[in-house]
Coordinates of C-alpha atoms and ligand atoms in Angstrom, one line a residue:
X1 CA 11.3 121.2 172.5
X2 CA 14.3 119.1 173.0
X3 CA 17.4 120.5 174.5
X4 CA 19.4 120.5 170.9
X5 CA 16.7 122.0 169.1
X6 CA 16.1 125.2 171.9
X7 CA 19.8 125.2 171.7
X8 CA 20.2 125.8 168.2
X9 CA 17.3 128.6 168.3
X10 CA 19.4 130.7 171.5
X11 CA 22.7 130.2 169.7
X12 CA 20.8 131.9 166.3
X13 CA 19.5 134.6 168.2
X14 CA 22.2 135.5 170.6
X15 CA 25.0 135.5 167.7
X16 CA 23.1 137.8 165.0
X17 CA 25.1 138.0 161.8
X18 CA 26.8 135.3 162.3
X19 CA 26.2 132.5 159.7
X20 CA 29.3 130.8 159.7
X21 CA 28.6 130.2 163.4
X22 CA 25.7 129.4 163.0
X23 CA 26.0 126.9 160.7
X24 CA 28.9 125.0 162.4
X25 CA 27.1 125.1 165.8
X26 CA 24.5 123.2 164.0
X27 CA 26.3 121.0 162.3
X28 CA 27.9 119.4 165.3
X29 CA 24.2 120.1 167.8
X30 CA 22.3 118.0 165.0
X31 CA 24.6 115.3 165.2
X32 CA 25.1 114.9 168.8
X33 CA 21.2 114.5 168.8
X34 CA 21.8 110.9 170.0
X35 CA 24.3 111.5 172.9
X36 CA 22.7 114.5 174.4
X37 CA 19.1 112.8 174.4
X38 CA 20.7 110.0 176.6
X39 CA 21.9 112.6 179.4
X40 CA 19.4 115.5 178.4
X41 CA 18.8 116.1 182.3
X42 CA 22.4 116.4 183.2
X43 CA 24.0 117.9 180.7
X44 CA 20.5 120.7 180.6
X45 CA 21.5 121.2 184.5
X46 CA 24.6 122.0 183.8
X47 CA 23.8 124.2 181.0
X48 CA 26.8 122.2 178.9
X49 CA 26.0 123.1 175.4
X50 CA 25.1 127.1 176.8
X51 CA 28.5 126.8 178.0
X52 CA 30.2 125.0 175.0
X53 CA 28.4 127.1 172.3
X54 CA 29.9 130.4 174.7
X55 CA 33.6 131.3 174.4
X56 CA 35.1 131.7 177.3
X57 CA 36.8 135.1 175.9
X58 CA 36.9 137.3 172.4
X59 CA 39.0 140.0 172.2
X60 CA 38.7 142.8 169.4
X61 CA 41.5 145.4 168.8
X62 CA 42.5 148.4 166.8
X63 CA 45.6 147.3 164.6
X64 CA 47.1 150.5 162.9
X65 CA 49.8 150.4 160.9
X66 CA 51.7 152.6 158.3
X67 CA 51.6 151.6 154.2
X68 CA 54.4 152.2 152.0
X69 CA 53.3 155.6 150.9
X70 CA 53.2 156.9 154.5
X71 CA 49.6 156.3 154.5
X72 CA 48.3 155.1 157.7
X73 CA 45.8 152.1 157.7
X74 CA 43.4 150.6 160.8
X75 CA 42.4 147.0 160.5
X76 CA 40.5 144.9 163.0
X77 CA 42.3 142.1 165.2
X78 CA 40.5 139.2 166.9
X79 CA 41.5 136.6 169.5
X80 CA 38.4 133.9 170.4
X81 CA 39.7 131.9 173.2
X82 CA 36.8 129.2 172.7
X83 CA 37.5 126.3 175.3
X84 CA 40.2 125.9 177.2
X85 CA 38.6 122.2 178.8
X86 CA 40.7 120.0 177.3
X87 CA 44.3 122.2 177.6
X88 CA 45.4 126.2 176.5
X89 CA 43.3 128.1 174.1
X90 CA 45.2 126.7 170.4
X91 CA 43.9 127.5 166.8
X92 CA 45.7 129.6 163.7
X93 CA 45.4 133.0 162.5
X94 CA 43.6 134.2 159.7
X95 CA 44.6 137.2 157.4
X96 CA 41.7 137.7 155.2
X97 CA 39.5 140.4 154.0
X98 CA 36.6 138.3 154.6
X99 CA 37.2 137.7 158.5
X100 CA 34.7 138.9 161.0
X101 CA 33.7 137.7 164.2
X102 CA 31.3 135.3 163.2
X103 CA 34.3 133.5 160.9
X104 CA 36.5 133.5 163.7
X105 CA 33.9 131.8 165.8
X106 CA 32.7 129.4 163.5
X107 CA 36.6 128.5 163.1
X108 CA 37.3 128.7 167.1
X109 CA 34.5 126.4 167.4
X110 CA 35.5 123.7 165.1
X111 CA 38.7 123.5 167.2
X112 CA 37.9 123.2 170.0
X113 CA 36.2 119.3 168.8
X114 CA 39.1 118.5 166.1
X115 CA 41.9 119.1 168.8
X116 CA 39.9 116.8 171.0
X117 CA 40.2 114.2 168.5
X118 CA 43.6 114.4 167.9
X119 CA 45.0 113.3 171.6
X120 CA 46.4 116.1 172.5
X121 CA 46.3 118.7 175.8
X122 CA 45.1 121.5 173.5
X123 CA 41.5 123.4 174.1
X124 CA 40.0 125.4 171.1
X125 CA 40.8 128.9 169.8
X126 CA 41.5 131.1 166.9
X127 CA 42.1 134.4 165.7
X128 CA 42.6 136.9 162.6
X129 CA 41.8 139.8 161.1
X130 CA 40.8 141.8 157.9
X131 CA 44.1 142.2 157.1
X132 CA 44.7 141.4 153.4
X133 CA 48.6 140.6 152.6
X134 CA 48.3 139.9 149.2
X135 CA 49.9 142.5 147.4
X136 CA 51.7 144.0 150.2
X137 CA 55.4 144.5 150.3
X138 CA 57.4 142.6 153.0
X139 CA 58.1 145.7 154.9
X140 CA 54.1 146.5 155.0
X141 CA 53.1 142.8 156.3
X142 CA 55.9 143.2 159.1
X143 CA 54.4 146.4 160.1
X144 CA 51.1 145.0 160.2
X145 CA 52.2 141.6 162.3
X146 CA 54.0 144.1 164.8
X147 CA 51.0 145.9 165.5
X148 CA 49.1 143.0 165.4
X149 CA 51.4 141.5 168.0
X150 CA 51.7 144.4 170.0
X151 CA 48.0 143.8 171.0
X152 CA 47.8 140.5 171.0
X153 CA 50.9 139.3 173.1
X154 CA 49.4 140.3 176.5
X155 CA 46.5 137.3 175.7
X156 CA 49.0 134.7 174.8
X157 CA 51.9 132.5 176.4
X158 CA 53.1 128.9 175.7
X159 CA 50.6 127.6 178.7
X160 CA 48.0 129.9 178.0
X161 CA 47.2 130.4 173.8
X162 CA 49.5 129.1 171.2
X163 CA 48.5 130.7 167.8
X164 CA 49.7 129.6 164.4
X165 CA 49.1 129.9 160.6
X166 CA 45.7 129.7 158.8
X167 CA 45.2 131.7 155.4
X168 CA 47.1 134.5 154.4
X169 CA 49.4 133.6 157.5
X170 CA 52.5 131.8 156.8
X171 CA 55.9 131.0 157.3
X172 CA 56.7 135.0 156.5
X173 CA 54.3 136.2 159.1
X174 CA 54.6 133.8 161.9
X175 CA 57.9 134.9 161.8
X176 CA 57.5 138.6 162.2
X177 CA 54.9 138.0 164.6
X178 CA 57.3 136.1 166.8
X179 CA 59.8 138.9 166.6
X180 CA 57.9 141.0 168.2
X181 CA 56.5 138.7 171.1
X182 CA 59.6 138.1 172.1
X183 CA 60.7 142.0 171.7
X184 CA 57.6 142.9 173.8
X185 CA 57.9 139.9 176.7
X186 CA 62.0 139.3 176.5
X187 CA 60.6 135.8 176.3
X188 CA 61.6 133.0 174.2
X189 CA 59.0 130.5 174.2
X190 CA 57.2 128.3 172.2
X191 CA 54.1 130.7 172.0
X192 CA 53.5 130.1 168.4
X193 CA 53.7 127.3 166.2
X194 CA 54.4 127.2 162.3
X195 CA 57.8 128.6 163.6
X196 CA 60.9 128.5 160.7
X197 CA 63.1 125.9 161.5
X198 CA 66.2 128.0 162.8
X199 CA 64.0 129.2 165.9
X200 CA 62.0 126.4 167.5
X201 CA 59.5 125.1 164.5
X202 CA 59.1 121.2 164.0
X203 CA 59.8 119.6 161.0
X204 CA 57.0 118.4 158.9
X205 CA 54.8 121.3 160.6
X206 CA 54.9 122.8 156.7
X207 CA 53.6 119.2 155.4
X208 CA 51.0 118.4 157.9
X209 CA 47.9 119.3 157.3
X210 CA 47.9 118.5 153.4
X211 CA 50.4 114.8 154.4
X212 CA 47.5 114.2 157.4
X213 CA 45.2 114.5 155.1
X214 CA 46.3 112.3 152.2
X215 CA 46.8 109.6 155.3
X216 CA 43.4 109.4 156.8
X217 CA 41.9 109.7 153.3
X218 CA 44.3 106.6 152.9
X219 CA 43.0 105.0 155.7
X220 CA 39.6 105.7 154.7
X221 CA 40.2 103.9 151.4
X222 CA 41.7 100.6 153.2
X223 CA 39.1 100.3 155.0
X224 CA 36.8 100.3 152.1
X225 CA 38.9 97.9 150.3
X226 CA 40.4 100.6 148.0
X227 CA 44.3 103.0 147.8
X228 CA 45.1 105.8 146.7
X229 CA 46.9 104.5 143.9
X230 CA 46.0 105.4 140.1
X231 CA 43.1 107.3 141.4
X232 CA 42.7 110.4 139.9
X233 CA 42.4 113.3 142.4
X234 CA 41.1 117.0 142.1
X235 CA 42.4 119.2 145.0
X236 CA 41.0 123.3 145.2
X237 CA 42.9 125.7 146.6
X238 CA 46.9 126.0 146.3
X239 CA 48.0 127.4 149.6
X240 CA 49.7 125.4 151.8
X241 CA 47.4 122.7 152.4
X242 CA 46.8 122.2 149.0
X243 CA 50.4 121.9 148.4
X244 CA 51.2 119.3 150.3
X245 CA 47.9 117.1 149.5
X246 CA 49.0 116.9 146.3
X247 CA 52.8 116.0 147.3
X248 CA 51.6 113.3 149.1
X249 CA 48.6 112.0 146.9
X250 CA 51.3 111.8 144.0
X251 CA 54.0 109.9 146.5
X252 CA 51.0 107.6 147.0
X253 CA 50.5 107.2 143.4
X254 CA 47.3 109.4 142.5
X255 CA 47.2 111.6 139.7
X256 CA 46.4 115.0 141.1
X257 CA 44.9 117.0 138.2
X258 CA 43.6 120.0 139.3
X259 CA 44.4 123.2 141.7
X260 CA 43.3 126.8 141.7
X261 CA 42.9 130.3 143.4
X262 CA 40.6 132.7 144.1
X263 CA 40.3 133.8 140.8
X264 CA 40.0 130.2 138.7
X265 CA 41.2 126.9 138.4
X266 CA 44.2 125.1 136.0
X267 CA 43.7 121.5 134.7
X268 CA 46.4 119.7 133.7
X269 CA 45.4 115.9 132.1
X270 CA 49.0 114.9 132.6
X271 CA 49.3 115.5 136.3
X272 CA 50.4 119.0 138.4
X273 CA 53.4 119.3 138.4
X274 CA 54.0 120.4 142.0
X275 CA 57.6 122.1 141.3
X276 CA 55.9 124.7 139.3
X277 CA 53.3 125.2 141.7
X278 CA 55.3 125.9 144.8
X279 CA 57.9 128.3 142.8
X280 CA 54.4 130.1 141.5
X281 CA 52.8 129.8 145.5
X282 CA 55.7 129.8 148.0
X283 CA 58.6 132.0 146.3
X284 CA 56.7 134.2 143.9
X285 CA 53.7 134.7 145.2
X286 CA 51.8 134.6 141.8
X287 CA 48.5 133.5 140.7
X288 CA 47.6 129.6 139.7
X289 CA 47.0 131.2 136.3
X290 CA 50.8 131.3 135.7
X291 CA 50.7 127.7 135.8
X292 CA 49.2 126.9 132.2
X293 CA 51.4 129.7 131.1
X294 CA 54.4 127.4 132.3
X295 CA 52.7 124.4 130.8
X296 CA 52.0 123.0 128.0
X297 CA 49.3 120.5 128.7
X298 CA 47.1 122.3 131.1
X299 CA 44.5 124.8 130.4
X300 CA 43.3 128.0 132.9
X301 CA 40.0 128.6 133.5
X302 CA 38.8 131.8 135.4
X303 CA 36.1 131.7 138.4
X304 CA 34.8 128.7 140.0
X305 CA 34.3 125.5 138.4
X306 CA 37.1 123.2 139.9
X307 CA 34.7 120.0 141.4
X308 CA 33.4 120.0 137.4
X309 CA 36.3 118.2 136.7
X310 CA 35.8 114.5 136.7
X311 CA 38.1 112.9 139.0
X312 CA 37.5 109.9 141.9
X313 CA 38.5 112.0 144.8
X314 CA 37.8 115.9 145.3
X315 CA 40.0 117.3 148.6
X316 CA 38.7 120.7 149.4
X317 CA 41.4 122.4 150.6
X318 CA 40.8 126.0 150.3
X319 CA 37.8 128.3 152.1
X320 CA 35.2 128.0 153.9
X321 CA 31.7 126.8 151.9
X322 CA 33.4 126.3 148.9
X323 CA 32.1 123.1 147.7
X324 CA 27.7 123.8 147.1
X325 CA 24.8 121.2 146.2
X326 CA 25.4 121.5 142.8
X327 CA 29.2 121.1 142.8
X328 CA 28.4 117.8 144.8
X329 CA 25.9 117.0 141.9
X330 CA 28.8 117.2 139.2
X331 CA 31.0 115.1 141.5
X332 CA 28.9 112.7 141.9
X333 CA 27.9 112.8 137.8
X334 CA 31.5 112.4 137.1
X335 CA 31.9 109.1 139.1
X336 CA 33.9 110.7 142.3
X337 CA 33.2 108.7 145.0
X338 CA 35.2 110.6 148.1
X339 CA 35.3 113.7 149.3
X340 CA 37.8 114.5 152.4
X341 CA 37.7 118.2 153.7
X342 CA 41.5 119.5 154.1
X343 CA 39.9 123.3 154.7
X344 CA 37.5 124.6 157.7
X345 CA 33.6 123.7 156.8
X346 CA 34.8 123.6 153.1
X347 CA 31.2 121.9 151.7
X348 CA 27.7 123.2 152.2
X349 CA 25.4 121.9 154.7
X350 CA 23.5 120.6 151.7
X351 CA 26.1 119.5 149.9
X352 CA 26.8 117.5 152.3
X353 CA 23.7 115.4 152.8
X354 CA 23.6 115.2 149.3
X355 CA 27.2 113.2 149.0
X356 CA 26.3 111.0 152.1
X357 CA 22.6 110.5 151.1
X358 CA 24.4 109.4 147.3
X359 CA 26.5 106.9 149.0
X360 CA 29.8 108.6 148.5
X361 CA 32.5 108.7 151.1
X362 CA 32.7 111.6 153.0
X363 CA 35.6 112.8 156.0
X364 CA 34.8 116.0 157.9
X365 CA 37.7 119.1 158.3
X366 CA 37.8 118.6 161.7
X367 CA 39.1 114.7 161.5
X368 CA 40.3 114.8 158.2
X369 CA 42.7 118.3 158.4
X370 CA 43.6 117.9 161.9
X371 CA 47.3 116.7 161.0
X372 CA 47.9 120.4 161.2
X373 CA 47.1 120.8 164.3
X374 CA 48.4 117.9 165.9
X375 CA 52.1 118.8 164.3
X376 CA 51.5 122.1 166.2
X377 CA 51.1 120.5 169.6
X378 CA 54.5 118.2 168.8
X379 CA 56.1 121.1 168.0
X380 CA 54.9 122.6 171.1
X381 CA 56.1 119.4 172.4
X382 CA 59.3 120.1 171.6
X383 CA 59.6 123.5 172.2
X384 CA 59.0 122.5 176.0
X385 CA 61.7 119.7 176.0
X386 CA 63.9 122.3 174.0
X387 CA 64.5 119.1 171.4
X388 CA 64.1 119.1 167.5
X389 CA 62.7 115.6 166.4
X390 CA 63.6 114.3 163.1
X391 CA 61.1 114.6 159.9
X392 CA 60.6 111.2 160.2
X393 CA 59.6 110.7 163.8
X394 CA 57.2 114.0 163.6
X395 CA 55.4 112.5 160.4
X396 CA 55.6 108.5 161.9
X397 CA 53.9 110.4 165.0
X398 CA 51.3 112.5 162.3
X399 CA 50.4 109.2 160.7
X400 CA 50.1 107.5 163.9
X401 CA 47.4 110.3 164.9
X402 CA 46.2 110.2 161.7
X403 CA 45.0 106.9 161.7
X404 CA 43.9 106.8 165.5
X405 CA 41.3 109.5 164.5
X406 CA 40.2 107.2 161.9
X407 CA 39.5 104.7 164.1
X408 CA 37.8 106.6 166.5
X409 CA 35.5 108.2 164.4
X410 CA 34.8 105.0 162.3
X411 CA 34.1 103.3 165.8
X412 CA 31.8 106.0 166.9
X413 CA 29.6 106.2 164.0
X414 CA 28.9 102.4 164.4
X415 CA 28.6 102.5 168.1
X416 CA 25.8 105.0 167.7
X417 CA 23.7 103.1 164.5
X418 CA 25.4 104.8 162.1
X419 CA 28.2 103.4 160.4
X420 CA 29.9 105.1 157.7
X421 CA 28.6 108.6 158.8
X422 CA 32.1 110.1 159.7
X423 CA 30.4 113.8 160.4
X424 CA 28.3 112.2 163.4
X425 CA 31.2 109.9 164.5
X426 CA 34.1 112.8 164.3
X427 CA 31.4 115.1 166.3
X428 CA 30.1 112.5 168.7
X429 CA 34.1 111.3 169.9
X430 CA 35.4 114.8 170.0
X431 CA 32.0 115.8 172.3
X432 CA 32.8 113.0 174.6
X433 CA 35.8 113.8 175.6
X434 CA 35.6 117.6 176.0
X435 CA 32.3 117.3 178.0
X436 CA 33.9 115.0 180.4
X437 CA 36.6 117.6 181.3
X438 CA 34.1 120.3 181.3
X439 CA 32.2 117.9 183.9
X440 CA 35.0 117.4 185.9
X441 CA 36.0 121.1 186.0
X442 CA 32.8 121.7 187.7
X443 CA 31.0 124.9 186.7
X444 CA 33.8 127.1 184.7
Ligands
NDP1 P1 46.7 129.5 152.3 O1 46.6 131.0 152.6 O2 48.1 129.0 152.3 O3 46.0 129.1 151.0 C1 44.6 129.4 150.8 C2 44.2 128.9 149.4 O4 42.8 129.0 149.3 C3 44.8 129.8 148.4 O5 44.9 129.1 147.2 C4 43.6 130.8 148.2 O6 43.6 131.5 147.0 C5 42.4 130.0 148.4 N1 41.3 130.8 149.0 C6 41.3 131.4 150.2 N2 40.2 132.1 150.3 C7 39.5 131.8 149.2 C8 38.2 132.3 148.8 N3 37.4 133.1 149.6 N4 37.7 131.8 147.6 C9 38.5 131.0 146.9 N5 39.7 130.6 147.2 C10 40.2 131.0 148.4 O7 45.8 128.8 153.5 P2 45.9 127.3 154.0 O8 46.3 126.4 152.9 O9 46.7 127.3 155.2 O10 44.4 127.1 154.4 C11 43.4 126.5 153.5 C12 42.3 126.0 154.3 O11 42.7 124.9 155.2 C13 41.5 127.0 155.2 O12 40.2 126.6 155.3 C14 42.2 126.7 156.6 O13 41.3 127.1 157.6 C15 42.4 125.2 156.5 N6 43.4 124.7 157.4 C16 44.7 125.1 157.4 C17 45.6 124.5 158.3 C18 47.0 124.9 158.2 O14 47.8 124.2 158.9 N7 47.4 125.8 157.5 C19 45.2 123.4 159.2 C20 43.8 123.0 159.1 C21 43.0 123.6 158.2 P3 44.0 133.0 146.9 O15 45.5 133.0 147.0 O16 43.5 133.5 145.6 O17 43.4 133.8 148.0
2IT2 O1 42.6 125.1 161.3 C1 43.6 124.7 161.8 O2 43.6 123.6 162.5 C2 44.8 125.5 161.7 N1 44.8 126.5 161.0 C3 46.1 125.0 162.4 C4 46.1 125.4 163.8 C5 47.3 125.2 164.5 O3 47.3 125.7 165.7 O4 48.3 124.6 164.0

């Protein structure tokens, strides 16, 4: 059996429970197929994908905390410090009723290749836990990020783990959870990122993922001979990523027609108007739904249903294996012709294949939302200069990184006979670089 194939059977039977793991170990075994089969006696020697596929640390804690009617509540914390090969342990936090290990590894995983490709000193890592804020008052999300923190602090530090947002975490709890590190360790350090701006966060942090996005997606349509401009564009999710998609799809002249929730989707013919979303999203906290009952021309629909839209370009931006087969299928029906992932392992495994196998462009989350990350590690950047850069030179710098991970994933697809296939190139650059350190590290 070849080395990638006995991998993927250990990995499935020494994680049990754990399809999103699974599923994004396999992803990125299946299409290093090529590059492992030129070294398979080295890299089997030094058991390299056992190692990569094993993080080097998980922690699991008790997080108890006390609700606004004096009831006390226990949720479950995680930490996976995945790889640290390539620099310290850095990934976001996710607050979620849905996280479990297997999430956070599947997530911890992906990191560890997409902060390869951005150029950065940063190794792979992320954490969470069941936590769900929505609905919570302020006073009940602090207690929870103390406790949280009050755990979690002794695995962290600016060299060692550098946290930051991921859903249900934002500017209001990276905050608290700050607070307390530096309470706890009397340090003030850059130890998170996604930091307000009065304390050590970057500008254009916010904006990154979603503007990082929109510019590789950019630079995926130049090289095809194609812009952004008067293409119609259907984004899911309206979080923070989603947010700033759409800002920067409409700067770039798309018409973004479509965001949702959890719950359903809006559609408005005449183009979101992003305003009304953020006062909805990022003062009140409210549901997408209020959106059609603030405007005239767009119309609510509950549940899923968002990619039946017709549109030219779909941006995921909002869970994890949101986008199936036969959401691809409408897509496709409806004449889109991209799809660029700004959320974690957004589309099926089939859905995938179908949209490359159909011809339709197709970026990766781990290229494609990156620009997160990679605003993280400037801010980090600056943290450790104790400078604040401008907007303009953090998102010249975002673009910049942007566009280099375009060409290296562009180039690596053609270098290995299969041009155009941005999964394989994204997960075939990202492998090179982090097996070399692991090489040079010797047996760690
Ligand atoms: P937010 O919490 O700001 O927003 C999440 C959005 O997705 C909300 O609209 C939410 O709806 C929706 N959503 C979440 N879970 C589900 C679900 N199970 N089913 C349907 N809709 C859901 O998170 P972000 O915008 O930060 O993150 C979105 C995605 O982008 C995630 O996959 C994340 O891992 C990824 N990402 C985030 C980065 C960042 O910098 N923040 C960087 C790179 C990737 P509702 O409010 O109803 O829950
Ligand atoms: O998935 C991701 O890349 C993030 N949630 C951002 C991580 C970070 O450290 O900024």
């Amino acid at each position: 059996m070849s080395y990638v194939d006995e991998m993927i059977e250990r990995v499935v039977a020494k994680n049990p429970a754990e399809p999103e793991f699974h599923q994004a170990v396999k992803e990125v075994l299946n299409s290093l197929r090529p590059v492992i089969e030129k070294n398979e006696e080295l890299y089997r020697k030094e058991a390299l994908l056992e190692r990569l596929t094993e993080p080097e640390r998980i922690v699991s804690f008790r997080v108890p905390w006390v609700d606004d009617k004096g009831q006390v509540q226990v949720n479950r914390g995680y930490r996976v410090q995945f790889s640290s090969a390539i620099g310290p342990y850095k990934g976001g936090l996710r607050f979620h009723p849905s996280v479990y290990q297997g999430i956070i590894k599947f997530l911890g995983f992906e990191q560890i290749f997409k902060n390869a490709l951005t150029g950065l000193p940063i190794g792979g890592g992320k954490g969470g836990s069941d936590f769900d804020p929505k609905g919570k008052s302020d006073r009940e999300v602090m207690a929870f990020c103390q406790s949280f923190m009050t755990e979690l602090y002794r695995h962290i530090g600016a060299d060692v783990d550098v946290p930051a947002g991921d859903i249900g975490v934002g500017g209001r709890e990276i905050g608290y959870l700050y607070g307390q590190y530096k309470r706890i360790t009397g340090l003030y350090e850059g130890v998170l990122t996604g930091k307000g701006l009065t304390y050590g966060g970057s500008l254009a942090r916010t904006e990154a993922t979603g503007y990082g996005l929109v510019y590789i997606t950019d630079e995926l349509l130049k090289d095809h001979n194609m812009s952004l401009e008067g293409k119609t564009v259907v984004i899911s999710g309206s979080g923070n990523v989603a947010i700033y998609a759409a800002e920067k799809a409409q700067q770039l002249g798309a018409k973004v027609v479509s965001m949702s929730d959890s719950n359903g989707y809006v559609y408005d013919p005449e183009g979101i108007k992003l305003d009304i979303v953020k006062d909805i999203k990022e003062k009140r906290r409210g549901r997408i739904k209020e959106y059609a009952e603030a405007v005239p021309s767009a119309k609510y629909t509950e549940g899923k249903g968002v990619w039946t839209i017709p549109c030219d370009i779909a941006l995921p931006c909002a869970t994890q294996n949101e986008l199936n087969l036969e959401d691809a299928k409408a897509l496709k029906a409806n004449g889109c012709f991209a799809v660029c992932e700004g959320a974690n392992m957004p589309t099926t495994q089939e859905a995938t294949d179908f949209i490359q196998e159909s011809g339709m462009l197709f970026l990766p989350g781990k290229a494609s939302n990156a620009g997160g990350v990679a605003t993280s590690a400037l801010e980090m950047t600056q943290n450790s200069e104790r400078l604040s850069w401008t907007f303009e030179e953090v998102d010249a710098k975002l673009k910049g990184i942007m566009a280099n991970i375009y060409t290296q994933i562009s180039r690596a697809a053609k270098e290995y006979g299969h041009e155009g296939n941005y999964v394989m190139g994204a997960n075939i650059a990202a492998f090179a670089k982090v097996a070399e350190a692991m090489t040079a590290q010797g047996i760690v």
